[in-house]
PDB file of C-alpha atoms in Angstrom:
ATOM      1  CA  UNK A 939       0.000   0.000   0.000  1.00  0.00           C
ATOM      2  CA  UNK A 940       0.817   3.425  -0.849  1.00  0.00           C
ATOM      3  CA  UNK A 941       1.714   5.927   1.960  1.00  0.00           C
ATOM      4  CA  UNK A 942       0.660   9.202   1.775  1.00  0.00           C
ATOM      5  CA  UNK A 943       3.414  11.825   0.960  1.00  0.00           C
ATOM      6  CA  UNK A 944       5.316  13.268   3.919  1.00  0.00           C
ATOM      7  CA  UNK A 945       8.190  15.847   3.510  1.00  0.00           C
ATOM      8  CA  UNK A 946      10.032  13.431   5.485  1.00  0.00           C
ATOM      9  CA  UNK A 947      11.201   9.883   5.351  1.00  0.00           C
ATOM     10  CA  UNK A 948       8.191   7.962   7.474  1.00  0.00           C
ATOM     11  CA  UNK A 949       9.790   6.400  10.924  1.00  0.00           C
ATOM     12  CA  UNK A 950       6.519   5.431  12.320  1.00  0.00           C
ATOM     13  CA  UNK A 951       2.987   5.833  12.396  1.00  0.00           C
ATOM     14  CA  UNK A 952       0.942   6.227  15.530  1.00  0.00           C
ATOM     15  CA  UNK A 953      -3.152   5.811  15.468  1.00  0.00           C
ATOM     16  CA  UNK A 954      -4.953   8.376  17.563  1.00  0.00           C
ATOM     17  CA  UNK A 955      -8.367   8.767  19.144  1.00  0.00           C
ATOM     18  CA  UNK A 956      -9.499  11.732  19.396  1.00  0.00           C
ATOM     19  CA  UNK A 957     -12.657  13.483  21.289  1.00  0.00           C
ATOM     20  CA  UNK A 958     -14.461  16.273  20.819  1.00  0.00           C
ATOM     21  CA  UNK A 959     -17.100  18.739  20.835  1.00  0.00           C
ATOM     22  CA  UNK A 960     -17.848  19.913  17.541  1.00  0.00           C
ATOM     23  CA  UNK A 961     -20.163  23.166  18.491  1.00  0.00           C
ATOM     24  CA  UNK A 962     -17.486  25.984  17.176  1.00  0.00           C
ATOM     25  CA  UNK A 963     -15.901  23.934  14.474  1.00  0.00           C
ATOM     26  CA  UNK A 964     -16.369  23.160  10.806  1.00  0.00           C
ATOM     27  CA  UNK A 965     -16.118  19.642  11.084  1.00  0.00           C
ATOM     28  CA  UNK A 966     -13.462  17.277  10.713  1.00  0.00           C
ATOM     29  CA  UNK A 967     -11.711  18.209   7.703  1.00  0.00           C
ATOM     30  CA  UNK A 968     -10.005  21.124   6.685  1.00  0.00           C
ATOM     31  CA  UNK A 969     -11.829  23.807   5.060  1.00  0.00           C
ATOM     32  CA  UNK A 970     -10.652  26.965   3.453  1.00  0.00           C
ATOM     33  CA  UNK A 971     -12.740  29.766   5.550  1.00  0.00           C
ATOM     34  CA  UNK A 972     -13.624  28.202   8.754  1.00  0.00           C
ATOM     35  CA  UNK A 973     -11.890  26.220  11.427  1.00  0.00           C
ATOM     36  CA  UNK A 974     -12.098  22.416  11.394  1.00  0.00           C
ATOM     37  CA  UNK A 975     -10.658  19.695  13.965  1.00  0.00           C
ATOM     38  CA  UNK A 976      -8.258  18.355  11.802  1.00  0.00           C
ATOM     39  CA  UNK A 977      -6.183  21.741  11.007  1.00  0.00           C
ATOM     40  CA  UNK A 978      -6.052  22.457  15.171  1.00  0.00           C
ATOM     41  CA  UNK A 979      -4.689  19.072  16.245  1.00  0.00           C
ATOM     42  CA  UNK A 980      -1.923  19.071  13.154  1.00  0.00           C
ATOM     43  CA  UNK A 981      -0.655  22.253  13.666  1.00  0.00           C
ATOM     44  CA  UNK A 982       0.236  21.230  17.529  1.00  0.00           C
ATOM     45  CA  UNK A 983       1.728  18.198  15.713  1.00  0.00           C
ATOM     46  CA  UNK A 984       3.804  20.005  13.649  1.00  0.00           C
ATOM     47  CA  UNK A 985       5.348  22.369  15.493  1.00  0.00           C
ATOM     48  CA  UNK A 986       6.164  19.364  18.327  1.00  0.00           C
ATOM     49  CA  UNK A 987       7.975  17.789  15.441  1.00  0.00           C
ATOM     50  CA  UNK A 988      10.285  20.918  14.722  1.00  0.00           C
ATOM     51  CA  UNK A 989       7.989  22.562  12.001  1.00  0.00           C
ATOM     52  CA  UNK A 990       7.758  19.155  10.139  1.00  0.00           C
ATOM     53  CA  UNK A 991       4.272  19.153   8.629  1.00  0.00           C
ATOM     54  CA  UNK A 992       2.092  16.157  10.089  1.00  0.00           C
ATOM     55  CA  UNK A 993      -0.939  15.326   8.001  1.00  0.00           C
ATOM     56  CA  UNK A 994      -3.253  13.366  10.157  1.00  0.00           C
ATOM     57  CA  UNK A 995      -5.373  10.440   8.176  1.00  0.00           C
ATOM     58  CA  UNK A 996      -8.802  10.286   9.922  1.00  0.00           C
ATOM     59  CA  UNK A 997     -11.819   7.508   9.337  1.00  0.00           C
ATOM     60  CA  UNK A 998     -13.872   9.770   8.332  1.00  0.00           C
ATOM     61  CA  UNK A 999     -15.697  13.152   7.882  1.00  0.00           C
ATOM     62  CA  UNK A1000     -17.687  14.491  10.784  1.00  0.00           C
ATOM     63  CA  UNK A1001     -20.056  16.989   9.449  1.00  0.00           C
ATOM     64  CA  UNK A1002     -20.537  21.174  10.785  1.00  0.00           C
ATOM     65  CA  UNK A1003     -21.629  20.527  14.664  1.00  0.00           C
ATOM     66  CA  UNK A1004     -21.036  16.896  15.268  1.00  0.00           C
ATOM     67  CA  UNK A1005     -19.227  15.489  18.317  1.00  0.00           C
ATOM     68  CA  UNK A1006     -17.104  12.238  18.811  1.00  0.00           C
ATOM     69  CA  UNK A1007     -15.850  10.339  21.706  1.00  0.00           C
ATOM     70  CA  UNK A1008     -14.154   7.719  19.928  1.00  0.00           C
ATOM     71  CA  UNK A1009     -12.767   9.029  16.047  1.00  0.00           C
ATOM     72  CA  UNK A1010      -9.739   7.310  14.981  1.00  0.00           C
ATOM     73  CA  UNK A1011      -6.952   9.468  12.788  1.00  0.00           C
ATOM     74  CA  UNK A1012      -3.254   8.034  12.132  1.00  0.00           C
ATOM     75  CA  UNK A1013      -0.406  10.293  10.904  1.00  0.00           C
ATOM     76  CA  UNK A1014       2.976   9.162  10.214  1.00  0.00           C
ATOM     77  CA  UNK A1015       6.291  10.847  12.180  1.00  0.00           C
ATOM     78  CA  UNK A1016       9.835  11.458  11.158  1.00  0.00           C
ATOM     79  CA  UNK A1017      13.104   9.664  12.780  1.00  0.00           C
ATOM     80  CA  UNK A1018      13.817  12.533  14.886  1.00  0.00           C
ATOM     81  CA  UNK A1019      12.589  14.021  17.389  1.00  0.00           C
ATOM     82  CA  UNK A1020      11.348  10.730  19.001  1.00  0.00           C
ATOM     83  CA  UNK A1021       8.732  11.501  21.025  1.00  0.00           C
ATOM     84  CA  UNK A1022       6.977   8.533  22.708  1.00  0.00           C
ATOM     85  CA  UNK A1023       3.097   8.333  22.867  1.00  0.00           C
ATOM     86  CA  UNK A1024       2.747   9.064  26.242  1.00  0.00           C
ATOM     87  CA  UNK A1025       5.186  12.330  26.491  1.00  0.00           C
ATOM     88  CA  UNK A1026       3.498  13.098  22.572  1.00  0.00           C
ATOM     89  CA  UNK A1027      -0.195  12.594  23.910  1.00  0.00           C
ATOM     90  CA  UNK A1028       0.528  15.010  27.291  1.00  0.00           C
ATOM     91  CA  UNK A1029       2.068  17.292  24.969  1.00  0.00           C
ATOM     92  CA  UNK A1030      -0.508  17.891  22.193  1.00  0.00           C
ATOM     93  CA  UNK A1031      -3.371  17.903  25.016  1.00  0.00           C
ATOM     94  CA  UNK A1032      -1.677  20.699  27.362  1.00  0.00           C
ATOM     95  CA  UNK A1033      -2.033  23.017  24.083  1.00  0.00           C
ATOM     96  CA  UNK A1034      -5.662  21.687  22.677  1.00  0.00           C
ATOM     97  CA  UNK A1035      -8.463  23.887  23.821  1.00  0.00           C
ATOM     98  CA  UNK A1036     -10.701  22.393  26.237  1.00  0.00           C
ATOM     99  CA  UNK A1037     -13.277  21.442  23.705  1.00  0.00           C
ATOM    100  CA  UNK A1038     -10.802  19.139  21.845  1.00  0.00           C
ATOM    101  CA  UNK A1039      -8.374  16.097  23.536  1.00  0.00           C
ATOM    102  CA  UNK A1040      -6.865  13.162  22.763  1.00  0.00           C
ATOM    103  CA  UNK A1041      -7.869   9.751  24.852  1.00  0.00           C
ATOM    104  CA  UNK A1042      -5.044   7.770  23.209  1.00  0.00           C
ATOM    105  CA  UNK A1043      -1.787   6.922  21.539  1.00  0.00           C
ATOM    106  CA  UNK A1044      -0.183   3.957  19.930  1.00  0.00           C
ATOM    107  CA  UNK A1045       1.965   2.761  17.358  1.00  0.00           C
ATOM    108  CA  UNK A1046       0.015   1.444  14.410  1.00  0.00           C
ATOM    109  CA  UNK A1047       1.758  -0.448  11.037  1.00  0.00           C
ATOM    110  CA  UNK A1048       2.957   1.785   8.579  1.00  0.00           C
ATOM    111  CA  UNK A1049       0.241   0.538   5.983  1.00  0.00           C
ATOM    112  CA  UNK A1050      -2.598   1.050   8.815  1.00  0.00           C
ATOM    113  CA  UNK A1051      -5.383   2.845   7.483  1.00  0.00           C
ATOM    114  CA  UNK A1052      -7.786   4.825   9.406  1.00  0.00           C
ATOM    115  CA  UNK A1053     -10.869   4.905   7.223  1.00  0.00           C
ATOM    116  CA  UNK A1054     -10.640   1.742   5.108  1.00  0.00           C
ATOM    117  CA  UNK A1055      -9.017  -1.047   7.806  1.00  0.00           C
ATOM    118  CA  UNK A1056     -12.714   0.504   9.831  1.00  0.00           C
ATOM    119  CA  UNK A1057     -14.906  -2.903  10.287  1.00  0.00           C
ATOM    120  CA  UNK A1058     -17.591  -0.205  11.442  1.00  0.00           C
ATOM    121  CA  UNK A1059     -18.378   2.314  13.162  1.00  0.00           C
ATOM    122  CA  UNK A1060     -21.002   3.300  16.142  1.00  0.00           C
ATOM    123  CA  UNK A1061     -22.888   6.790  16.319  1.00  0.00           C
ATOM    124  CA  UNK A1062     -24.844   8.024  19.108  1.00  0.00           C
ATOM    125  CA  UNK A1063     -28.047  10.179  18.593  1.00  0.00           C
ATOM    126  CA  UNK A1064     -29.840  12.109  21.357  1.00  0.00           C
ATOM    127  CA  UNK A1065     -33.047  13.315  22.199  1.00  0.00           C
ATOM    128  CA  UNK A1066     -34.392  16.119  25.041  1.00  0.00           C
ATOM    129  CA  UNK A1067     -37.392  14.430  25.815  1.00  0.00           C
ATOM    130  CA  UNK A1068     -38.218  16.890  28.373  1.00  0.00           C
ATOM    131  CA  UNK A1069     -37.678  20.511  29.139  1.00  0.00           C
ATOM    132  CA  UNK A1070     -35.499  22.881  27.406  1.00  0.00           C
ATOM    133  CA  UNK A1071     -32.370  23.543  28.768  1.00  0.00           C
ATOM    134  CA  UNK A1072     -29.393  25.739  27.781  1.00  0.00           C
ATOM    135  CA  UNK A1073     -27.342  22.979  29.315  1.00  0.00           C
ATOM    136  CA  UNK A1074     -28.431  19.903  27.648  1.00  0.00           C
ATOM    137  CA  UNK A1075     -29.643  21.332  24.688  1.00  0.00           C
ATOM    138  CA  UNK A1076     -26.098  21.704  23.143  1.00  0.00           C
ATOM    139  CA  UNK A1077     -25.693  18.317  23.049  1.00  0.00           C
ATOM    140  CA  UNK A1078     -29.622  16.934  21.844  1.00  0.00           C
ATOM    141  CA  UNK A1079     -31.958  17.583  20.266  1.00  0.00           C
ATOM    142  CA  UNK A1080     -34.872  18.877  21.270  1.00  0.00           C
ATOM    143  CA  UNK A1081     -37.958  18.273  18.701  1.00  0.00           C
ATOM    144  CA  UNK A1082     -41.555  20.114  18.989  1.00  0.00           C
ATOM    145  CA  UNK A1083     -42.983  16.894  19.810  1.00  0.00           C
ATOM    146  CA  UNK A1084     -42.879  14.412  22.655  1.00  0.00           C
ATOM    147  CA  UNK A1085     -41.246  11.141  21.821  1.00  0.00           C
ATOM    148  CA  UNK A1086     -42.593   7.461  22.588  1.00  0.00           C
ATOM    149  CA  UNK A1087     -39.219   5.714  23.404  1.00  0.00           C
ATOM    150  CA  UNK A1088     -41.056   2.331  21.678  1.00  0.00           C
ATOM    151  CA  UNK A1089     -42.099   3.556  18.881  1.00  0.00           C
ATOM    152  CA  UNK A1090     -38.826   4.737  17.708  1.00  0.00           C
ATOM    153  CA  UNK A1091     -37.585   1.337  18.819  1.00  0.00           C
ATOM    154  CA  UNK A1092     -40.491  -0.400  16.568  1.00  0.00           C
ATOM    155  CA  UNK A1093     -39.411   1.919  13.434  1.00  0.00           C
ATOM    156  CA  UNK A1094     -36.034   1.813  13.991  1.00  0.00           C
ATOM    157  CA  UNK A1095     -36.265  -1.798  13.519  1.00  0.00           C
ATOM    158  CA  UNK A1096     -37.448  -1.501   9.926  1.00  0.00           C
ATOM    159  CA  UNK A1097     -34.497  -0.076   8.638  1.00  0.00           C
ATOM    160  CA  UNK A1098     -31.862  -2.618  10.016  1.00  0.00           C
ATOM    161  CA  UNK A1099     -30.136  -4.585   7.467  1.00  0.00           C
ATOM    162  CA  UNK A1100     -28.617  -4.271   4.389  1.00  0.00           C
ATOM    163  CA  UNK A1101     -30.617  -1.443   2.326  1.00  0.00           C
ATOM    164  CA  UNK A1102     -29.641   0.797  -0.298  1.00  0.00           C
ATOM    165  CA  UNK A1103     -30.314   4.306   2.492  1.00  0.00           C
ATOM    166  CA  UNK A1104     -31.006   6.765  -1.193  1.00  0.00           C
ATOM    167  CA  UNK A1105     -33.571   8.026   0.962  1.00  0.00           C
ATOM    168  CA  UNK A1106     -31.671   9.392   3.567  1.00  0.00           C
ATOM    169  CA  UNK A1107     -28.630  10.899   2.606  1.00  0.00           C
ATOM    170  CA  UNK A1108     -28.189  14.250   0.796  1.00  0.00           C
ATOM    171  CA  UNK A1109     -26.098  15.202  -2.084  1.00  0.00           C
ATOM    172  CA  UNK A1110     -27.139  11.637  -4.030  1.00  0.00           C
ATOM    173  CA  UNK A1111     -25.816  12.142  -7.143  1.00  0.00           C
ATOM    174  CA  UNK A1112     -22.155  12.410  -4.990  1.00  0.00           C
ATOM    175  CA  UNK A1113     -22.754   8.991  -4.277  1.00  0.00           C
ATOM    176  CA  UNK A1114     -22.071   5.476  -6.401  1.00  0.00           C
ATOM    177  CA  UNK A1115     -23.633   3.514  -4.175  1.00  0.00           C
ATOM    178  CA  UNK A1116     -26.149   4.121  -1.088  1.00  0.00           C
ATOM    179  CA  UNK A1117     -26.130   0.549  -0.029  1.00  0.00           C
ATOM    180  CA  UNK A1118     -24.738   0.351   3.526  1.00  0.00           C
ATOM    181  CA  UNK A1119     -25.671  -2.431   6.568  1.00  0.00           C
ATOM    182  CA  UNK A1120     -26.473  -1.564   9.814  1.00  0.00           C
ATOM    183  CA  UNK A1121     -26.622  -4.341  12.457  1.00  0.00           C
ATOM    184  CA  UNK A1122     -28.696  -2.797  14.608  1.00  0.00           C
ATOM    185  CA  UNK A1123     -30.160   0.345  15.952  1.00  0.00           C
ATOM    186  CA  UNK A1124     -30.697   0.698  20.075  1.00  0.00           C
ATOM    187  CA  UNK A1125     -32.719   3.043  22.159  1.00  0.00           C
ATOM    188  CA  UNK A1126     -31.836   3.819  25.713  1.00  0.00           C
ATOM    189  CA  UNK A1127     -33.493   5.968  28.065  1.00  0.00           C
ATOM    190  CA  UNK A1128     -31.883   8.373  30.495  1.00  0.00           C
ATOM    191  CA  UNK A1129     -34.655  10.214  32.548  1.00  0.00           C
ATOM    192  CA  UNK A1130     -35.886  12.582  29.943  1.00  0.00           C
ATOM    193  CA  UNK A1131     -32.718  11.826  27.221  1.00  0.00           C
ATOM    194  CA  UNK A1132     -33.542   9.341  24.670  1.00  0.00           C
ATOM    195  CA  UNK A1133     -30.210   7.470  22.787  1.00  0.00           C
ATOM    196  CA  UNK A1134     -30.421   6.085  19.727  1.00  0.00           C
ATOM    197  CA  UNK A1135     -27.568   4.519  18.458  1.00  0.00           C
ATOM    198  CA  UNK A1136     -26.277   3.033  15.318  1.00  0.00           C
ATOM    199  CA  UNK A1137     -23.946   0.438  14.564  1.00  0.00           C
ATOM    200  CA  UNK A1138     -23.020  -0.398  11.363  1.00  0.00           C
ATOM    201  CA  UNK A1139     -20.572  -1.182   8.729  1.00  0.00           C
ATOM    202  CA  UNK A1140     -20.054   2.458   7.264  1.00  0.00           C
ATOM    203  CA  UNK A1141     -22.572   5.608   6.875  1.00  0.00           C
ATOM    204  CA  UNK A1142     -22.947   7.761   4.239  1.00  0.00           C
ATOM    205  CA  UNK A1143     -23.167  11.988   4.178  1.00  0.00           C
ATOM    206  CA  UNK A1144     -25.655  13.077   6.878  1.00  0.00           C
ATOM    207  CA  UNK A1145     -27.539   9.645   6.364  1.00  0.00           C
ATOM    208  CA  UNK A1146     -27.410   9.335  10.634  1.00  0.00           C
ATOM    209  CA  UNK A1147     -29.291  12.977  10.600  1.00  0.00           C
ATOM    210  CA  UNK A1148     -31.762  11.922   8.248  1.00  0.00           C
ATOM    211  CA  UNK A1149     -32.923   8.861   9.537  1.00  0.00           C
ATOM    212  CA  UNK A1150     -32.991  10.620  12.798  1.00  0.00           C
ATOM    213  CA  UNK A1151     -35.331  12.539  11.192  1.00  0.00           C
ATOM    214  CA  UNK A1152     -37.452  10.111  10.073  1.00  0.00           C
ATOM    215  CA  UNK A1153     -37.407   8.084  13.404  1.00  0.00           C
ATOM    216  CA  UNK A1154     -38.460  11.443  15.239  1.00  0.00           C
ATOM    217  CA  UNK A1155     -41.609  11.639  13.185  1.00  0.00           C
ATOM    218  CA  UNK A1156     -42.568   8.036  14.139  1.00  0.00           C
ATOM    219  CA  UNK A1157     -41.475   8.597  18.157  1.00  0.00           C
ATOM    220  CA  UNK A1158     -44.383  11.374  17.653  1.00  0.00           C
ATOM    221  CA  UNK A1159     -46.665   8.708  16.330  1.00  0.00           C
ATOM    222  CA  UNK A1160     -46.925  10.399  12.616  1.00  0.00           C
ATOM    223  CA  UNK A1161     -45.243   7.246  11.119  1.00  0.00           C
ATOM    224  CA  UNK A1162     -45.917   3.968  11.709  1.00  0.00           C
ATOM    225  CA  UNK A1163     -42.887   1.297  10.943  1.00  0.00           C
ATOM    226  CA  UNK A1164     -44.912   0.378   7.762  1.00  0.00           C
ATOM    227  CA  UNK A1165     -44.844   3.693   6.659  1.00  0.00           C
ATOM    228  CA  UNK A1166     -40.797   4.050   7.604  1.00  0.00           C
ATOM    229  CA  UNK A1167     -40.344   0.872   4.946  1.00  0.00           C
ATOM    230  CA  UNK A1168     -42.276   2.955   2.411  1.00  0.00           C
ATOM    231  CA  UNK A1169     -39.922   5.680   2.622  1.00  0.00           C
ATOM    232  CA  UNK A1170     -36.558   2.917   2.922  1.00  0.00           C
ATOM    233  CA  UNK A1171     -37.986   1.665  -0.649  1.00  0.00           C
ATOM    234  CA  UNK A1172     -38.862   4.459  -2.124  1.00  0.00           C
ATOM    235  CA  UNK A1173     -35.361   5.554  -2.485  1.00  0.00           C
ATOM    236  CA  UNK A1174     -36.079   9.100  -2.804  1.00  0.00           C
ATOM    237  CA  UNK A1175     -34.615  11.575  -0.337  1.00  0.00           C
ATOM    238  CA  UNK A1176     -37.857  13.452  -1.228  1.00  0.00           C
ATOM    239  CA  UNK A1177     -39.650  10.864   0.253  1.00  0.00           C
ATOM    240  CA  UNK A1178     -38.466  11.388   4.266  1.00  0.00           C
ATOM    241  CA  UNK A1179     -39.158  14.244   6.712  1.00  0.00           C
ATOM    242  CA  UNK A1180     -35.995  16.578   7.140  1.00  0.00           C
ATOM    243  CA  UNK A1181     -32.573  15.972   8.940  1.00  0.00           C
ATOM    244  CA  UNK A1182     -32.029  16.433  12.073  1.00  0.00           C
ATOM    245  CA  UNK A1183     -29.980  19.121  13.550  1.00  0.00           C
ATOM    246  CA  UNK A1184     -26.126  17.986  14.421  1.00  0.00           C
ATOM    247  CA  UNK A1185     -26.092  18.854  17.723  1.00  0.00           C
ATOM    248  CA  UNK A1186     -27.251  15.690  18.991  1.00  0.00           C
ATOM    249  CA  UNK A1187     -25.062  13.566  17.069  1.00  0.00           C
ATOM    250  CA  UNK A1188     -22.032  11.878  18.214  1.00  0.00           C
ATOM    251  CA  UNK A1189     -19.308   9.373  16.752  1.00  0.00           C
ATOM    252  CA  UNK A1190     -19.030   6.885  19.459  1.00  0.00           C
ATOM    253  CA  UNK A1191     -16.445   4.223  18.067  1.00  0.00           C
ATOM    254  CA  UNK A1192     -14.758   3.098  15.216  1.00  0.00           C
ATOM    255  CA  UNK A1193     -13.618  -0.630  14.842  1.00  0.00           C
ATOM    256  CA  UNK A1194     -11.146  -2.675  13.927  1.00  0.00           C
ATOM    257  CA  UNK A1195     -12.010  -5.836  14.571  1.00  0.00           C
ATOM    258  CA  UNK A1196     -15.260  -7.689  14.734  1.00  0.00           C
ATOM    259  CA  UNK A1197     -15.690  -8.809  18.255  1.00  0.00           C
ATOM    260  CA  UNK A1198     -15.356  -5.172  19.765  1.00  0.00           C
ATOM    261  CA  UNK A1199     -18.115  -4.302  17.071  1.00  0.00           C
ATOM    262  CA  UNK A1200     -20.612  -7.022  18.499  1.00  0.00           C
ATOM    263  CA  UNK A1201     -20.249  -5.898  21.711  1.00  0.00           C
ATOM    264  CA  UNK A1202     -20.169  -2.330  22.200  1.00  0.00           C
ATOM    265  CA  UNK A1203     -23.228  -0.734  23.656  1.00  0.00           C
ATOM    266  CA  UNK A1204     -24.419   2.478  25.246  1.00  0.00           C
ATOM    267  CA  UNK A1205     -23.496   2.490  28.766  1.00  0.00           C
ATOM    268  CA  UNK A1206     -23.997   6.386  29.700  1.00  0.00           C
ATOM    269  CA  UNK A1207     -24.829   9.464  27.980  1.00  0.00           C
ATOM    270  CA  UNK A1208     -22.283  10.355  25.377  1.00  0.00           C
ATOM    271  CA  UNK A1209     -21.387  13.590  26.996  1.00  0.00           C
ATOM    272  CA  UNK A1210     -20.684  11.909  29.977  1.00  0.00           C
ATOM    273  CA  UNK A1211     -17.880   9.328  28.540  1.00  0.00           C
ATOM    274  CA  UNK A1212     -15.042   9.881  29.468  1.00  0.00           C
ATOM    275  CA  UNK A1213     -11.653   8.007  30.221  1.00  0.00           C
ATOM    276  CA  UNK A1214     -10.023   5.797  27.360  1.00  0.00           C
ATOM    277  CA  UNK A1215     -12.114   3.929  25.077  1.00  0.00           C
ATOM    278  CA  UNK A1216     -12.436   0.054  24.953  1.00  0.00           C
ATOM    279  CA  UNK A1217      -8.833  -1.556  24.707  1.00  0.00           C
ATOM    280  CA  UNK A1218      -9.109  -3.137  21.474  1.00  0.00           C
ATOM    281  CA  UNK A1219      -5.688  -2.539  18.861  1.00  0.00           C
ATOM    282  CA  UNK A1220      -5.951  -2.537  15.560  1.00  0.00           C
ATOM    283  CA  UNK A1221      -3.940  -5.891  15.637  1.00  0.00           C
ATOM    284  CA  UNK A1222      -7.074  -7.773  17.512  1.00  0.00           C
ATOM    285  CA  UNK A1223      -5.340  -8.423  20.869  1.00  0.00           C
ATOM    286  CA  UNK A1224      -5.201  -6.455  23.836  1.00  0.00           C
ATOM    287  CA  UNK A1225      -1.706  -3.661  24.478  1.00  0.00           C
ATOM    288  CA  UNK A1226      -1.215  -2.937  28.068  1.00  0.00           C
ATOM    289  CA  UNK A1227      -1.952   0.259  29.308  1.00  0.00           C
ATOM    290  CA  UNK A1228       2.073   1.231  29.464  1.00  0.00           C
ATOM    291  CA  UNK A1229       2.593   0.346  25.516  1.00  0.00           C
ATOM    292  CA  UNK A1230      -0.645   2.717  24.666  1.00  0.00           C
ATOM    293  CA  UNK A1231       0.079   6.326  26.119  1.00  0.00           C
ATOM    294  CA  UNK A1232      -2.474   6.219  29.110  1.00  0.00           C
TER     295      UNK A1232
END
């Protein structure tokens, strides 16, 4: 495989995971005229490794708004200086604002890729069932209507599987192919804060947002799950109520190997997560804790 150019001769890669809140920024990826995740944490990177540029590699795009606890990014480093994950990691997070950090460091292969060696990935959706608040509300959404917990369960249920999802992405004609499989779809309650979260093999531009969408119109009883499969076959983005602001969306994990896909679930609210995330490696064994940077 093919490793991506570096004005330097590549010593090492490390994989990083990376949380944040995604309120003030653009997203993940660099964008000309607004701020994005990706150009903060690189230029802390490069100037740690003497003004060498480090181009960070992530899984995938996070849209305008969206939060992770868990995305994944691997950049490659030069010979010298050798900084080891855990002095690197301190480093990097005593200059990140406090709305950005990194939860770990290791050494990956130098052929590891971020986005395409990704079994899957889970995302985290959440709902203000309750009263407003300037508190929670940054993090969920919080629709007009009241939501039945079950019914979203019941609908969600229709559109697990392997589907081509035409009718819930934007930007189509961007796309070659809509067909994506999602294992399943779970809904926790946390007093007033429904969770509804997705775990599946890949997802496509805003497609989480607009089947949240969708699945917030049947929690208000205007859809039944008949009438969610209607809109799954109909393959017409026309066809499905609007997205769903990004607030309430976060990128929970990415995997890299089956067995910590089948069994991650929701244990607490997104926002709440906190420590380092599950200690699976991207060579499907465990690393202890004083060969990962924590």
């Amino acid at each position: 495989m093919t490793l991506e150019d570096t004005p330097f001769t590549p010593f090492k890669r490390y994989r990083v995971v990376i949380s944040y809140d995604g309120t003030a920024y653009s997203g993940w990826q660099i964008q000309k005229h607004s701020l994005a995740i990706q150009e903060v944490i690189q230029k802390k990177l490069t100037n740690l490794y003497d003004r060498q540029e480090i181009h960070l590699v992530g899984c995938s795009r996070t849209d305008r708004g969206v939060h992770a606890q868990g995305f994944v990014a691997s950049f490659l480093v030069p010979e010298r200086p050798d900084i080891p994950p855990e002095k690197l990691m301190k480093a990097v997070n005593h200059q990140m604002p406090p709305d950005i950090k990194l939860r770990s460091i290791e050494e990956a292969p130098l052929e590891f890729n971020a986005r395409f060696d990704a079994h899957g990935k889970a995302y985290t959706y959440l709902i203000n069932n309750g009263a407003e608040s300037p508190f929670i509300d940054r993090y969920a959404w919080h629709p007009i209507h009241t939501m039945d917990p079950e019914l979203i369960r019941a609908a969600a249920q229709v559109l697990v599987g392997t589907h081509d999802y035409s009718s819930f992405v934007v930007e189509r004609r961007e796309i070659d192919d809509a067909v994506r499989t999602i294992y399943r779809i779970e809904v926790d309650t946390f007093g007033d804060l429904i969770a509804v979260t997705f775990v599946g093999n890949g997802f496509l531009y805003k497609m989480i947002r607009c089947l949240m969408g969708t699945l917030e119109w049947a929690g208000a009883g205007k859809l039944a799950p008949a009438d969610v499969k209607r809109i799954l076959e109909a393959k017409n983005r026309l066809a499905a109520p609007e997205t769903a602001p990004p607030n309430g969306l976060f990128l929970m994990r990415v995997f890299y190997d089956d067995a910590a896909l089948r069994d991650f679930h929701l244990t607490t609210l997104p926002f709440l997560e906190f420590g380092a995330p599950e200690r699976e490696s991207i060579f499907g064994k465990e690393v202890p804790s004083d060969e990962k940077g924590e």
